Tab-separated table of C-alpha atoms in Angstrom:
chain	number	residue	atom	x	y	z
A	1	UNK	CA	135.827	6.638	48.894
A	2	UNK	CA	136.382	8.991	46.075
A	3	UNK	CA	138.553	9.327	44.174
A	4	UNK	CA	139.092	5.775	43.792
A	5	UNK	CA	142.849	4.818	44.388
A	6	UNK	CA	144.713	1.575	44.636
A	7	UNK	CA	147.934	2.052	46.753
A	8	UNK	CA	150.261	-0.110	48.902
A	9	UNK	CA	149.580	1.975	51.846
A	10	UNK	CA	145.969	1.673	53.333
A	11	UNK	CA	144.089	3.660	55.968
A	12	UNK	CA	140.813	2.529	57.274
A	13	UNK	CA	138.227	4.947	58.491
A	14	UNK	CA	135.782	3.613	61.140
A	15	UNK	CA	132.995	4.892	63.039
A	16	UNK	CA	129.216	5.482	62.797
A	17	UNK	CA	126.927	7.592	60.193
A	18	UNK	CA	129.522	10.412	60.547
A	19	UNK	CA	132.213	8.317	59.304
A	20	UNK	CA	130.031	6.785	56.730
A	21	UNK	CA	128.828	10.242	55.496
A	22	UNK	CA	125.127	9.963	55.847
A	23	UNK	CA	123.449	12.744	54.285
A	24	UNK	CA	126.378	13.979	52.158
A	25	UNK	CA	127.628	13.115	48.647
A	26	UNK	CA	130.243	10.356	48.397
A	27	UNK	CA	132.985	12.810	47.439
A	28	UNK	CA	132.270	14.946	50.620
A	29	UNK	CA	132.738	12.375	53.133
A	30	UNK	CA	135.431	12.406	55.927
A	31	UNK	CA	137.284	9.336	53.935
A	32	UNK	CA	136.905	11.024	50.587
A	33	UNK	CA	138.225	14.570	52.017
A	34	UNK	CA	141.348	12.309	53.352
A	35	UNK	CA	141.698	10.698	49.809
A	36	UNK	CA	141.710	14.107	48.013
A	37	UNK	CA	144.315	15.271	50.450
A	38	UNK	CA	146.621	12.297	50.265
A	39	UNK	CA	146.202	11.744	46.667
A	40	UNK	CA	147.774	8.462	45.218
A	41	UNK	CA	150.201	8.030	48.361
A	42	UNK	CA	147.473	5.965	50.111
A	43	UNK	CA	144.222	4.381	49.648
A	44	UNK	CA	141.333	5.472	52.164
A	45	UNK	CA	138.856	2.980	52.988
A	46	UNK	CA	135.473	4.096	54.298
A	47	UNK	CA	134.061	1.467	56.864
A	48	UNK	CA	131.798	3.645	58.705
A	49	UNK	CA	128.383	2.193	59.280
A	50	UNK	CA	125.276	4.274	60.378
A	51	UNK	CA	124.102	3.224	63.677
A	52	UNK	CA	127.190	1.645	64.851
A	53	UNK	CA	128.560	2.380	68.539
A	54	UNK	CA	132.390	2.818	68.743
A	55	UNK	CA	132.686	-0.635	70.066
A	56	UNK	CA	130.744	-2.099	67.121
A	57	UNK	CA	133.036	-0.327	64.768
A	58	UNK	CA	136.003	-1.407	66.412
A	59	UNK	CA	134.581	-5.101	66.119
A	60	UNK	CA	134.048	-4.502	62.517
A	61	UNK	CA	137.727	-3.156	62.100
A	62	UNK	CA	139.067	-6.242	63.819
A	63	UNK	CA	137.251	-8.450	61.111
A	64	UNK	CA	138.761	-6.127	58.224
A	65	UNK	CA	142.217	-6.032	59.791
A	66	UNK	CA	142.451	-9.896	60.007
A	67	UNK	CA	141.983	-9.764	56.096
A	68	UNK	CA	143.951	-6.908	55.035
A	69	UNK	CA	146.774	-4.783	56.418
A	70	UNK	CA	146.098	-1.258	57.218
A	71	UNK	CA	148.839	1.194	58.196
A	72	UNK	CA	146.400	3.417	60.078
A	73	UNK	CA	143.061	3.216	61.471
A	74	UNK	CA	141.117	6.555	61.935
A	75	UNK	CA	138.230	6.310	64.387
A	76	UNK	CA	135.602	8.976	63.799
A	77	UNK	CA	134.297	8.995	67.453
A	78	UNK	CA	130.831	10.664	67.688
A	79	UNK	CA	129.553	11.539	71.081
A	80	UNK	CA	126.613	9.263	70.532
A	81	UNK	CA	129.097	6.261	70.535
A	82	UNK	CA	129.213	6.669	74.394
A	83	UNK	CA	125.758	7.380	75.594
A	84	UNK	CA	123.391	4.965	77.014
A	85	UNK	CA	119.885	4.865	75.878
A	86	UNK	CA	118.254	8.282	75.460
A	87	UNK	CA	121.661	9.916	76.128
A	88	UNK	CA	121.869	8.631	79.764
A	89	UNK	CA	124.744	7.135	81.385
A	90	UNK	CA	128.378	8.099	81.949
A	91	UNK	CA	129.615	9.410	78.480
A	92	UNK	CA	133.192	9.494	79.892
A	93	UNK	CA	133.308	6.071	80.984
A	94	UNK	CA	131.752	4.794	77.721
A	95	UNK	CA	134.582	6.584	75.909
A	96	UNK	CA	137.292	5.139	78.160
A	97	UNK	CA	135.909	1.711	77.484
A	98	UNK	CA	135.811	2.075	73.870
A	99	UNK	CA	139.504	3.516	73.793
A	100	UNK	CA	140.461	0.454	75.695
A	101	UNK	CA	138.988	-1.702	72.945
A	102	UNK	CA	140.735	0.282	70.199
A	103	UNK	CA	144.111	-0.114	72.415
A	104	UNK	CA	143.565	-3.807	72.251
A	105	UNK	CA	142.908	-3.704	68.529
A	106	UNK	CA	146.231	-1.850	68.081
A	107	UNK	CA	148.053	-4.601	69.984
A	108	UNK	CA	146.483	-7.513	67.835
A	109	UNK	CA	147.155	-5.685	64.726
A	110	UNK	CA	150.129	-3.556	64.254
A	111	UNK	CA	148.840	-0.152	63.058
A	112	UNK	CA	148.736	3.543	64.019
A	113	UNK	CA	145.464	4.771	65.553
A	114	UNK	CA	143.972	8.348	65.123
A	115	UNK	CA	140.847	9.559	66.803
A	116	UNK	CA	138.644	12.420	65.758
A	117	UNK	CA	136.013	13.414	68.402
A	118	UNK	CA	133.129	14.564	66.334
A	119	UNK	CA	130.418	16.528	68.524
A	120	UNK	CA	127.053	17.540	67.478
A	121	UNK	CA	126.272	20.692	65.704
A	122	UNK	CA	123.898	21.843	68.550
A	123	UNK	CA	127.192	21.759	70.719
A	124	UNK	CA	129.370	23.657	68.216
A	125	UNK	CA	126.764	26.392	67.193
A	126	UNK	CA	124.887	26.907	70.408
A	127	UNK	CA	125.211	30.448	70.232
A	128	UNK	CA	123.487	30.351	66.856
A	129	UNK	CA	121.025	27.556	67.565
A	130	UNK	CA	120.225	29.144	70.965
A	131	UNK	CA	120.512	25.387	72.501
A	132	UNK	CA	117.046	24.406	71.246
A	133	UNK	CA	116.462	20.832	72.147
A	134	UNK	CA	119.824	20.566	74.219
A	135	UNK	CA	119.756	20.238	77.842
A	136	UNK	CA	122.344	21.487	80.359
A	137	UNK	CA	123.166	17.844	80.978
A	138	UNK	CA	123.983	16.957	77.455
A	139	UNK	CA	126.136	20.039	77.041
A	140	UNK	CA	127.935	19.276	80.422
A	141	UNK	CA	128.448	15.685	79.260
A	142	UNK	CA	129.875	16.832	75.836
A	143	UNK	CA	132.312	19.176	77.676
A	144	UNK	CA	133.221	16.465	79.998
A	145	UNK	CA	134.111	14.031	76.949
A	146	UNK	CA	136.024	17.035	75.167
A	147	UNK	CA	138.083	17.273	78.421
A	148	UNK	CA	138.974	13.651	78.955
A	149	UNK	CA	139.525	12.495	75.324
A	150	UNK	CA	142.901	14.166	74.580
A	151	UNK	CA	144.443	12.712	77.590
A	152	UNK	CA	142.912	9.331	77.419
A	153	UNK	CA	144.039	9.135	73.672
A	154	UNK	CA	147.590	10.234	74.433
A	155	UNK	CA	147.618	7.659	77.220
A	156	UNK	CA	147.180	4.911	74.629
A	157	UNK	CA	149.523	6.434	72.215
A	158	UNK	CA	146.703	7.716	69.615
A	159	UNK	CA	146.955	10.769	67.481
A	160	UNK	CA	143.727	12.903	68.487
A	161	UNK	CA	141.780	15.836	66.847
A	162	UNK	CA	138.668	17.449	68.263
A	163	UNK	CA	136.194	18.637	65.689
A	164	UNK	CA	135.078	21.317	68.053
A	165	UNK	CA	138.318	22.870	68.188
A	166	UNK	CA	138.540	22.843	64.444
A	167	UNK	CA	135.039	24.345	64.239
A	168	UNK	CA	136.060	27.185	66.704
A	169	UNK	CA	139.237	27.936	64.810
A	170	UNK	CA	137.267	28.157	61.396
A	171	UNK	CA	134.764	30.431	62.783
A	172	UNK	CA	137.528	32.740	64.297
A	173	UNK	CA	139.198	32.961	60.932
A	174	UNK	CA	135.863	33.566	59.155
A	175	UNK	CA	134.795	36.445	61.517
């Protein structure tokens, strides 16, 4: 995470390659963006690992929380965290199971939890990309995830942000 900060307050960012920042410079990751916004008031630790599902990321967070106290855990949930092989399965059920694991983590280690649902570019910019490579099934499953996630997160007491809403707001401001 850049810039490097040492502070008593620590925030752990978990997830897959999106949380890790695959394909972007270190100073452009979600964790580094948070660090820049918070300055020296907290240390952001990027524990994203490419290829991890949400449940594996939570398992990793559990090991880290056993060693160090983090005030907050931010789970960058990507829709592929909840997919079966080749995008099959019930994504909403996968999300609900993952959020239950996250709630158990919070019970074991006192910390606040935030969830950011990150959806694929093909979903957010379907009008520009003309849905190339995306099936109606995947679009529907992504929409279903976006529908259940806010309520499910509130039910567990998690803060929640939807990347698609942020993208839509940005596009509206820039038009």
